PDB file of C-alpha atoms in Angstrom:
ATOM      1  CA  UNK D   1     -32.768 138.787  87.747  1.00 68.00           C
ATOM      2  CA  UNK D   2     -30.313 141.857  88.144  1.00 81.00           C
ATOM      3  CA  UNK D   3     -27.374 139.330  90.093  1.00 91.00           C
ATOM      4  CA  UNK D   4     -28.362 137.521  86.067  1.00 87.00           C
ATOM      5  CA  UNK D   5     -26.951 141.238  84.310  1.00 84.00           C
ATOM      6  CA  UNK D   6     -25.003 142.475  85.874  1.00 89.00           C
ATOM      7  CA  UNK D   7     -23.091 138.894  85.538  1.00 90.00           C
ATOM      8  CA  UNK D   8     -23.794 139.444  82.203  1.00 86.00           C
ATOM      9  CA  UNK D   9     -22.280 143.329  82.100  1.00 89.00           C
ATOM     10  CA  UNK D  10     -19.780 141.891  83.711  1.00 93.00           C
ATOM     11  CA  UNK D  11     -18.773 139.369  81.121  1.00 89.00           C
ATOM     12  CA  UNK D  12     -19.664 141.271  78.206  1.00 88.00           C
ATOM     13  CA  UNK D  13     -16.974 143.758  79.377  1.00 92.00           C
ATOM     14  CA  UNK D  14     -14.183 141.015  79.872  1.00 93.00           C
ATOM     15  CA  UNK D  15     -15.217 139.971  76.169  1.00 92.00           C
ATOM     16  CA  UNK D  16     -14.563 143.707  74.876  1.00 94.00           C
ATOM     17  CA  UNK D  17     -11.244 143.837  76.980  1.00 95.00           C
ATOM     18  CA  UNK D  18      -8.400 141.867  74.811  1.00 95.00           C
ATOM     19  CA  UNK D  19     -10.245 143.687  71.254  1.00 95.00           C
ATOM     20  CA  UNK D  20      -9.879 148.102  73.405  1.00 97.00           C
ATOM     21  CA  UNK D  21      -6.363 146.822  75.274  1.00 97.00           C
ATOM     22  CA  UNK D  22      -4.527 147.635  72.315  1.00 97.00           C
ATOM     23  CA  UNK D  23      -5.823 150.833  71.902  1.00 97.00           C
ATOM     24  CA  UNK D  24      -5.595 152.167  74.910  1.00 96.00           C
ATOM     25  CA  UNK D  25      -9.053 152.121  76.113  1.00 97.00           C
ATOM     26  CA  UNK D  26     -11.004 150.878  79.009  1.00 96.00           C
ATOM     27  CA  UNK D  27     -15.014 149.403  77.918  1.00 96.00           C
ATOM     28  CA  UNK D  28     -16.144 153.022  79.804  1.00 96.00           C
ATOM     29  CA  UNK D  29     -13.315 155.238  76.981  1.00 97.00           C
ATOM     30  CA  UNK D  30     -14.067 153.389  74.657  1.00 98.00           C
ATOM     31  CA  UNK D  31     -18.696 153.712  75.384  1.00 97.00           C
ATOM     32  CA  UNK D  32     -17.231 157.434  76.083  1.00 98.00           C
ATOM     33  CA  UNK D  33     -15.994 158.084  72.520  1.00 98.00           C
ATOM     34  CA  UNK D  34     -19.294 155.976  70.848  1.00 97.00           C
ATOM     35  CA  UNK D  35     -20.672 158.769  72.829  1.00 97.00           C
ATOM     36  CA  UNK D  36     -18.923 161.583  71.730  1.00 98.00           C
ATOM     37  CA  UNK D  37     -18.713 159.751  67.837  1.00 98.00           C
ATOM     38  CA  UNK D  38     -22.588 160.570  67.800  1.00 97.00           C
ATOM     39  CA  UNK D  39     -23.193 164.034  68.929  1.00 97.00           C
ATOM     40  CA  UNK D  40     -19.672 166.055  69.289  1.00 96.00           C
ATOM     41  CA  UNK D  41     -18.526 169.409  71.946  1.00 96.00           C
ATOM     42  CA  UNK D  42     -20.863 168.929  73.940  1.00 97.00           C
ATOM     43  CA  UNK D  43     -21.193 169.333  78.245  1.00 96.00           C
ATOM     44  CA  UNK D  44     -20.159 167.098  81.156  1.00 96.00           C
ATOM     45  CA  UNK D  45     -24.086 166.561  82.434  1.00 95.00           C
ATOM     46  CA  UNK D  46     -25.218 165.889  78.961  1.00 96.00           C
ATOM     47  CA  UNK D  47     -22.264 163.775  78.302  1.00 97.00           C
ATOM     48  CA  UNK D  48     -22.908 161.325  81.729  1.00 96.00           C
ATOM     49  CA  UNK D  49     -26.752 161.612  81.072  1.00 94.00           C
ATOM     50  CA  UNK D  50     -26.023 159.309  78.184  1.00 94.00           C
ATOM     51  CA  UNK D  51     -23.528 157.178  79.232  1.00 95.00           C
ATOM     52  CA  UNK D  52     -25.917 157.088  82.752  1.00 92.00           C
ATOM     53  CA  UNK D  53     -22.594 158.475  84.657  1.00 94.00           C
ATOM     54  CA  UNK D  54     -21.666 160.476  87.543  1.00 92.00           C
ATOM     55  CA  UNK D  55     -20.434 163.360  87.156  1.00 87.00           C
ATOM     56  CA  UNK D  56     -17.663 162.244  89.544  1.00 91.00           C
ATOM     57  CA  UNK D  57     -17.207 158.591  88.192  1.00 92.00           C
ATOM     58  CA  UNK D  58     -17.074 160.630  85.264  1.00 95.00           C
ATOM     59  CA  UNK D  59     -14.867 163.508  84.578  1.00 94.00           C
ATOM     60  CA  UNK D  60     -11.234 161.825  86.050  1.00 96.00           C
ATOM     61  CA  UNK D  61     -12.029 159.319  83.160  1.00 97.00           C
ATOM     62  CA  UNK D  62     -12.670 162.067  80.890  1.00 98.00           C
ATOM     63  CA  UNK D  63      -9.122 163.383  82.738  1.00 97.00           C
ATOM     64  CA  UNK D  64      -6.431 160.497  81.595  1.00 97.00           C
ATOM     65  CA  UNK D  65      -8.771 160.833  77.607  1.00 98.00           C
ATOM     66  CA  UNK D  66      -7.961 164.987  77.469  1.00 98.00           C
ATOM     67  CA  UNK D  67      -4.158 163.283  79.056  1.00 97.00           C
ATOM     68  CA  UNK D  68      -4.516 160.539  76.223  1.00 98.00           C
ATOM     69  CA  UNK D  69      -5.098 163.380  73.524  1.00 98.00           C
ATOM     70  CA  UNK D  70      -8.326 162.243  72.776  1.00 98.00           C
ATOM     71  CA  UNK D  71     -11.160 164.444  74.057  1.00 98.00           C
ATOM     72  CA  UNK D  72     -10.394 168.542  75.439  1.00 98.00           C
ATOM     73  CA  UNK D  73     -11.937 170.042  77.834  1.00 97.00           C
ATOM     74  CA  UNK D  74     -12.696 173.225  78.057  1.00 96.00           C
ATOM     75  CA  UNK D  75     -14.761 175.541  79.897  1.00 93.00           C
ATOM     76  CA  UNK D  76     -18.530 177.500  78.980  1.00 89.00           C
ATOM     77  CA  UNK D  77     -17.092 181.127  78.628  1.00 89.00           C
ATOM     78  CA  UNK D  78     -21.198 181.778  79.998  1.00 90.00           C
ATOM     79  CA  UNK D  79     -20.552 179.644  82.640  1.00 90.00           C
ATOM     80  CA  UNK D  80     -17.813 178.655  84.207  1.00 87.00           C
ATOM     81  CA  UNK D  81     -19.322 175.820  85.722  1.00 91.00           C
ATOM     82  CA  UNK D  82     -20.510 174.001  82.611  1.00 92.00           C
ATOM     83  CA  UNK D  83     -17.541 171.779  80.418  1.00 95.00           C
ATOM     84  CA  UNK D  84     -17.402 171.533  77.376  1.00 96.00           C
ATOM     85  CA  UNK D  85     -15.940 167.614  76.491  1.00 97.00           C
ATOM     86  CA  UNK D  86     -15.190 167.294  72.932  1.00 98.00           C
ATOM     87  CA  UNK D  87     -12.565 164.775  70.383  1.00 98.00           C
ATOM     88  CA  UNK D  88      -9.449 165.647  69.123  1.00 98.00           C
ATOM     89  CA  UNK D  89      -8.610 164.374  66.553  1.00 98.00           C
ATOM     90  CA  UNK D  90      -6.701 161.346  68.503  1.00 98.00           C
ATOM     91  CA  UNK D  91      -9.959 161.466  69.263  1.00 98.00           C
ATOM     92  CA  UNK D  92     -11.398 161.633  66.176  1.00 98.00           C
ATOM     93  CA  UNK D  93      -9.572 159.105  63.879  1.00 97.00           C
ATOM     94  CA  UNK D  94      -9.889 156.511  67.164  1.00 98.00           C
ATOM     95  CA  UNK D  95     -13.453 155.613  65.580  1.00 97.00           C
ATOM     96  CA  UNK D  96     -11.422 153.903  62.723  1.00 97.00           C
ATOM     97  CA  UNK D  97      -9.678 152.392  64.829  1.00 97.00           C
ATOM     98  CA  UNK D  98     -12.796 151.192  66.520  1.00 97.00           C
ATOM     99  CA  UNK D  99     -14.378 150.343  63.701  1.00 95.00           C
ATOM    100  CA  UNK D 100     -13.729 146.942  63.929  1.00 94.00           C
ATOM    101  CA  UNK D 101     -14.686 146.029  67.356  1.00 94.00           C
ATOM    102  CA  UNK D 102     -19.149 145.290  67.389  1.00 88.00           C
ATOM    103  CA  UNK D 103     -18.654 143.245  64.970  1.00 85.00           C
ATOM    104  CA  UNK D 104     -16.051 141.092  67.203  1.00 87.00           C
ATOM    105  CA  UNK D 105     -18.217 141.183  69.540  1.00 85.00           C
ATOM    106  CA  UNK D 106     -21.122 139.716  67.298  1.00 78.00           C
ATOM    107  CA  UNK D 107     -18.845 136.330  66.627  1.00 74.00           C
ATOM    108  CA  UNK D 108     -17.368 136.154  69.454  1.00 68.00           C
ATOM    109  CA  UNK D 109     -22.122 136.126  70.699  1.00 66.00           C
ATOM    110  CA  UNK D 110     -23.865 133.295  71.491  1.00 64.00           C
ATOM    111  CA  UNK D 111     -26.731 134.409  70.399  1.00 67.00           C
ATOM    112  CA  UNK D 112     -28.392 134.456  67.060  1.00 75.00           C
ATOM    113  CA  UNK D 113     -27.947 138.492  65.677  1.00 75.00           C
ATOM    114  CA  UNK D 114     -31.932 138.382  66.111  1.00 82.00           C
ATOM    115  CA  UNK D 115     -32.083 137.175  70.135  1.00 82.00           C
ATOM    116  CA  UNK D 116     -29.209 139.764  70.038  1.00 78.00           C
ATOM    117  CA  UNK D 117     -31.954 142.500  68.516  1.00 83.00           C
ATOM    118  CA  UNK D 118     -34.298 142.381  70.742  1.00 87.00           C
ATOM    119  CA  UNK D 119     -32.279 141.830  74.472  1.00 82.00           C
ATOM    120  CA  UNK D 120     -31.692 145.414  73.665  1.00 83.00           C
ATOM    121  CA  UNK D 121     -34.667 146.775  72.528  1.00 88.00           C
ATOM    122  CA  UNK D 122     -35.829 144.978  76.744  1.00 86.00           C
ATOM    123  CA  UNK D 123     -32.439 146.425  77.652  1.00 85.00           C
ATOM    124  CA  UNK D 124     -33.106 149.995  77.191  1.00 85.00           C
ATOM    125  CA  UNK D 125     -37.678 149.794  77.356  1.00 89.00           C
ATOM    126  CA  UNK D 126     -35.703 148.953  80.924  1.00 84.00           C
ATOM    127  CA  UNK D 127     -32.923 151.746  81.066  1.00 83.00           C
ATOM    128  CA  UNK D 128     -35.501 153.866  79.382  1.00 84.00           C
ATOM    129  CA  UNK D 129     -36.988 153.777  83.218  1.00 83.00           C
ATOM    130  CA  UNK D 130     -34.662 154.408  85.500  1.00 78.00           C
TER     131      UNK D 130
END
């Protein structure tokens, strides 16, 4: 069962690549932007929780995204161990550039919309148990 989830996940990410590559994004940077579009100026710890990524994975990704001009990382004045991530104007503008990606992915899907919604609900139920 878990191997099937792994294979599906890998294939879905592969389908995203031709849509994200022209924008200079990886799938992981895309989902990071999506989280920040929902809620900006969050700690790395909070962002990692929302993305189910540890800081060892997230920190190099955020450094790369900062180098691309998409985010800024700033240390908290109250506690230097806490780093906050904020979208730059370019990061905010990327939302418009990514606007059509979900619909393009839906068009390439082998499921109908209702089946995908049901599957997504099931997957969120599984995620919430971790």
